[in-house]
Short mmCIF file of C-alpha atoms in Angstrom, two decimals:
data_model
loop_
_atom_site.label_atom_id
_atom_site.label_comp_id
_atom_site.label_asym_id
_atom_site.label_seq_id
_atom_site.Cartn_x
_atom_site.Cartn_y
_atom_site.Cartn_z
CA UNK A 1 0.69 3.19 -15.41
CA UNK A 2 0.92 -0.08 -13.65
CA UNK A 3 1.99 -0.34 -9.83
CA UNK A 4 4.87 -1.37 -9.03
CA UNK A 5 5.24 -4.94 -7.71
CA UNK A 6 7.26 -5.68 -4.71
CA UNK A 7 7.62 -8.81 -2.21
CA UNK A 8 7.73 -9.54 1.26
CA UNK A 9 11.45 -9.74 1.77
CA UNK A 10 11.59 -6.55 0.26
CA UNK A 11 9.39 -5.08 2.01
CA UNK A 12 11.10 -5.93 5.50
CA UNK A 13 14.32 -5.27 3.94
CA UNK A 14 13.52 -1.69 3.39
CA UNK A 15 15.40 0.69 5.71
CA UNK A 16 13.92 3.07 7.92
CA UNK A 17 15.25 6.67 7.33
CA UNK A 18 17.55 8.36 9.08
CA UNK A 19 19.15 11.52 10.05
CA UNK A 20 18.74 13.80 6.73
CA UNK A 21 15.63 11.42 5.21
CA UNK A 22 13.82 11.45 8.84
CA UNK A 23 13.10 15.26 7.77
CA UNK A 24 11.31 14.03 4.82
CA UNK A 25 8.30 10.95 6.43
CA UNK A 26 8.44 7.72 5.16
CA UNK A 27 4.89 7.66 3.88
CA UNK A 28 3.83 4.83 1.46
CA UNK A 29 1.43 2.18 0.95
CA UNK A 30 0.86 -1.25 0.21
CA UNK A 31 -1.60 -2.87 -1.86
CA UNK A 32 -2.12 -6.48 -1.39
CA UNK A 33 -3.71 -8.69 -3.92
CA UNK A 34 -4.72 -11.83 -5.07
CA UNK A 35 -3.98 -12.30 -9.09
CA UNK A 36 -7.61 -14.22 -9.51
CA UNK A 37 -9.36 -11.61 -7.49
CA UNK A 38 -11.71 -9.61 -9.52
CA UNK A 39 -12.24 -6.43 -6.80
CA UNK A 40 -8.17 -6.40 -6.58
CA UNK A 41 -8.31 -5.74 -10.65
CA UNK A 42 -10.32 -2.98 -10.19
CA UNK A 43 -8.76 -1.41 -7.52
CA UNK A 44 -5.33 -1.84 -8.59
CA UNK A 45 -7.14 0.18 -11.75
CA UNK A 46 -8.46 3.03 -9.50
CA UNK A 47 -4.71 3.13 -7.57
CA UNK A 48 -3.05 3.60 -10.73
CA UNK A 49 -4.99 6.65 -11.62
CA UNK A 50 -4.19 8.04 -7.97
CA UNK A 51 -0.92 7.34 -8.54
CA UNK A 52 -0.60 9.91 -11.30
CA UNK A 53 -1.78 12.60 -9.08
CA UNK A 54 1.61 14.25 -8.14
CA UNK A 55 0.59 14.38 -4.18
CA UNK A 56 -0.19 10.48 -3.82
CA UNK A 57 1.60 8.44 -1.59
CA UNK A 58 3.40 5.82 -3.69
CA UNK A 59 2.14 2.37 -3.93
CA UNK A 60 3.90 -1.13 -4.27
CA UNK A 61 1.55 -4.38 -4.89
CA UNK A 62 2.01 -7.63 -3.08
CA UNK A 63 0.67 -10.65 -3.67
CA UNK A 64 -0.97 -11.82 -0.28
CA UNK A 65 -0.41 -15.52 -1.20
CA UNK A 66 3.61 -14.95 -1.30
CA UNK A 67 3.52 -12.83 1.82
CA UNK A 68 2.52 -14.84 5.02
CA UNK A 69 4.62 -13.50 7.46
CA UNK A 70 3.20 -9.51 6.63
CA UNK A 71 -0.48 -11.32 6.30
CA UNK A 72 0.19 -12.43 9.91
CA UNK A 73 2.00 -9.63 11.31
CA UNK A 74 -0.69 -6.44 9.48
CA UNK A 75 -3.26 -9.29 10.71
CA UNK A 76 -4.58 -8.74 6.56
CA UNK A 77 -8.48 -10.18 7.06
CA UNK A 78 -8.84 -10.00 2.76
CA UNK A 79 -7.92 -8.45 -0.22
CA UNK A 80 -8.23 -6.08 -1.69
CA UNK A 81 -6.32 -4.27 1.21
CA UNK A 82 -4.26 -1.19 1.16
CA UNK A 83 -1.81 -1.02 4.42
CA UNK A 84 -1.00 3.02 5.18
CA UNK A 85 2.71 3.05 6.32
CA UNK A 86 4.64 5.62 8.52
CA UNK A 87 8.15 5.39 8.58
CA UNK A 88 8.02 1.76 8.08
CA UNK A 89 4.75 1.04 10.18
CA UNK A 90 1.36 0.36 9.34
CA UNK A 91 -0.57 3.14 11.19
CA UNK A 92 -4.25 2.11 8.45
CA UNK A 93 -5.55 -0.93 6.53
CA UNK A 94 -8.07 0.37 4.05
CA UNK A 95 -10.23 -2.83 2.61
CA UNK A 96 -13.14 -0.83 0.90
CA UNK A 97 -11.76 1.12 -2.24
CA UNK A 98 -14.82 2.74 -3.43
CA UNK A 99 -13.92 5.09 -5.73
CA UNK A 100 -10.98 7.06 -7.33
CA UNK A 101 -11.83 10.31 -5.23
CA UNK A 102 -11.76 8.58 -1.87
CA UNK A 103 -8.67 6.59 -2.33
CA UNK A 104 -6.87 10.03 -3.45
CA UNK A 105 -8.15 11.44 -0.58
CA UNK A 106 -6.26 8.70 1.49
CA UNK A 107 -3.28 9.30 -0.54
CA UNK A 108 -3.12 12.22 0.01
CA UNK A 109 0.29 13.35 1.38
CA UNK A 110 -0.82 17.04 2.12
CA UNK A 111 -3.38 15.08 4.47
CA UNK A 112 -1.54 12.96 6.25
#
């Protein structure tokens, strides 16, 4: 399984949820890479076994040079990164994947 790739205007596109959806958290995450990045490889590689897991917070992957404006915003310091969003916001920027254990462990949606 590959991540799924998104981009920036999609990402600020995205609606917040409302009224029957705000029962259910909008938890997901955001992986942002560089495509000549050899540490963003690998931990794309680790996310995609965490995504399998069927309590992971879903992933998208953005490529940080076609994404100034969230770079800027989520103040990104270097990829690999992985932004933790709540309902829309980034409430945790993760920039040390270290194995597949601890990035299920911040996945995890029984955690959060």
């Amino acid at each position: 399984m590959t991540l799924p790739e998104t981009t920036e205007r999609e990402l600020l596109d995205t609606p917040v949820p409302t009224s029957v959806a705000a029962s259910v958290p909008d938890e997901r995450a955001v992986f942002f890479f560089a495509p000549l990045c050899g540490t963003c490889k690998l931990a794309e590689q680790m996310l995609a076994i965490v995504q399998e897991a069927p309590a992971a917070v879903p992933v998208v992957k953005l490529n940080i040079n076609f994404a100034p404006v969230l770079r800027q915003r989520w103040k990104i310091a270097s990829v690999p990164a992985l932004v933790l969003l709540k309902d829309g916001r980034p409430v945790q920027t993760e920039y040390a994947m270290r194995s597949v254990t601890d990035l299920y462990e911040l996945l995890r949606r029984d955690k959060r």
